[in-house]
């Protein structure tokens, strides 16, 4: 039962395991499954509900709208998944109350080598399941979804991209924009002109040093304009500030170094 080093094992607890074909049957994650670079296994709490109606939900004590996932079927599904998982596999519950998913958390999950993702439905999960069987709660952002399945698939997709071989030789996860901590530069493909809109001359120049410099300038400038929060922890070098300055001046905006530093430190 030896998992080849570097590959990733995903266990999923869900009342809708069929949703996970979105990762197992499409795109790079499908190829990763076919080549054994990732494994996605599902356990359905419904299969561990033994009453006539296979009940998996119940009313909240203390009242309130909606239903909760009841303890026993969910708890048994998690226990079964743990038995099949590599020893020491952590259990992560997708939850609006969780820590926000970002690139560093994705990297941490990849380093674990295996993970069990719990996708909840209804209005939530009995707190004792979280206390007894869950190591960490993770949210994908401050908006309300109908369940934890789409967030779990976000984790599977993002972590899978870090597994060597999943992206092929061309692409390198380390060059992905969030690995760099910057937004991506603008990209263009044929044709050269679309309704009079030209691809920038530099990109067509064939001067790769210049193109690299322009892309860095665009990545820094866009990050400064759209996500200044990403630059706060980056400790920008003088030449990087200069690139932001020239980016802003090219657009007819205030490119003074003082304004730039101020916006980055204050954060917006
Ligand atoms: C959402 C369950 C909200 C319970 C009426 C008014 C997992 C998620 C989820 C869900 C509530 C994630 C309420 C970002 C998400 C998830 C289902 C609580 C209270 N009811 N990341 N207010 N967003 N969502 N509802 O929704 O399971 S990770």
PDB file of C-alpha atoms and ligand atoms in Angstrom, residues 65 94-96 120 122-124 138-148 151, ligand 1:
ATOM      1  CA  UNK A  65     -33.894  27.378  10.920  1.00  0.00           C
ATOM      2  CA  UNK A  94     -14.617  22.968   4.669  1.00  0.00           C
ATOM      3  CA  UNK A  95     -16.495  25.604   6.649  1.00  0.00           C
ATOM      4  CA  UNK A  96     -17.484  29.283   6.482  1.00  0.00           C
ATOM      5  CA  UNK A 120     -20.842  19.742   4.893  1.00  0.00           C
ATOM      6  CA  UNK A 122     -27.489  21.862   5.448  1.00  0.00           C
ATOM      7  CA  UNK A 123     -26.874  24.579   8.052  1.00  0.00           C
ATOM      8  CA  UNK A 124     -23.743  22.983   9.454  1.00  0.00           C
ATOM      9  CA  UNK A 138     -10.972  26.028   6.031  1.00  0.00           C
ATOM     10  CA  UNK A 139     -13.087  28.600   4.152  1.00  0.00           C
ATOM     11  CA  UNK A 140     -12.586  29.738   0.544  1.00  0.00           C
ATOM     12  CA  UNK A 141     -13.907  33.260   1.142  1.00  0.00           C
ATOM     13  CA  UNK A 142     -16.603  35.429   2.606  1.00  0.00           C
ATOM     14  CA  UNK A 143     -19.662  34.473   0.553  1.00  0.00           C
ATOM     15  CA  UNK A 144     -22.308  31.852   1.222  1.00  0.00           C
ATOM     16  CA  UNK A 145     -22.369  28.607  -0.752  1.00  0.00           C
ATOM     17  CA  UNK A 146     -24.787  25.678  -0.493  1.00  0.00           C
ATOM     18  CA  UNK A 147     -22.222  23.212   0.823  1.00  0.00           C
ATOM     19  CA  UNK A 148     -18.563  22.325   1.190  1.00  0.00           C
ATOM     20  CA  UNK A 151     -14.650  24.448  -1.684  1.00  0.00           C
TER      21      UNK A 151
HETATM   22  C1  LIG B   1     -22.989  28.152   4.434  1.00  0.00           C
HETATM   23  C2  LIG B   1     -23.511  26.156   5.616  1.00  0.00           C
HETATM   24  C3  LIG B   1     -23.507  28.893   5.469  1.00  0.00           C
HETATM   25  C4  LIG B   1     -24.029  26.901   6.648  1.00  0.00           C
HETATM   26  C5  LIG B   1     -29.393  31.401   6.905  1.00  0.00           C
HETATM   27  C6  LIG B   1     -28.798  32.635   7.017  1.00  0.00           C
HETATM   28  C7  LIG B   1     -17.576  25.472   3.245  1.00  0.00           C
HETATM   29  C8  LIG B   1     -18.294  27.549   2.540  1.00  0.00           C
HETATM   30  C9  LIG B   1     -18.677  26.257   3.012  1.00  0.00           C
HETATM   31  C10 LIG B   1     -23.000  26.778   4.494  1.00  0.00           C
HETATM   32  C11 LIG B   1     -24.021  28.267   6.579  1.00  0.00           C
HETATM   33  C12 LIG B   1     -16.906  27.675   2.459  1.00  0.00           C
HETATM   34  C13 LIG B   1     -27.449  31.181   7.710  1.00  0.00           C
HETATM   35  C14 LIG B   1     -16.996  29.862   1.742  1.00  0.00           C
HETATM   36  C15 LIG B   1     -19.037  28.716   2.192  1.00  0.00           C
HETATM   37  C16 LIG B   1     -20.006  25.697   3.277  1.00  0.00           C
HETATM   38  C17 LIG B   1     -22.427  25.969   3.376  1.00  0.00           C
HETATM   39  C18 LIG B   1     -24.584  29.048   7.709  1.00  0.00           C
HETATM   40  C19 LIG B   1     -26.229  30.560   8.247  1.00  0.00           C
HETATM   41  N1  LIG B   1     -28.506  30.517   7.352  1.00  0.00           N
HETATM   42  N2  LIG B   1     -16.243  28.803   2.065  1.00  0.00           N
HETATM   43  N3  LIG B   1     -27.616  32.450   7.534  1.00  0.00           N
HETATM   44  N4  LIG B   1     -18.350  29.814   1.804  1.00  0.00           N
HETATM   45  N5  LIG B   1     -21.093  26.429   3.037  1.00  0.00           N
HETATM   46  N6  LIG B   1     -25.786  29.665   7.276  1.00  0.00           N
HETATM   47  O1  LIG B   1     -20.260  28.757   2.194  1.00  0.00           O
HETATM   48  O2  LIG B   1     -20.130  24.581   3.721  1.00  0.00           O
HETATM   49  S1  LIG B   1     -16.122  26.248   2.953  1.00  0.00           S
END
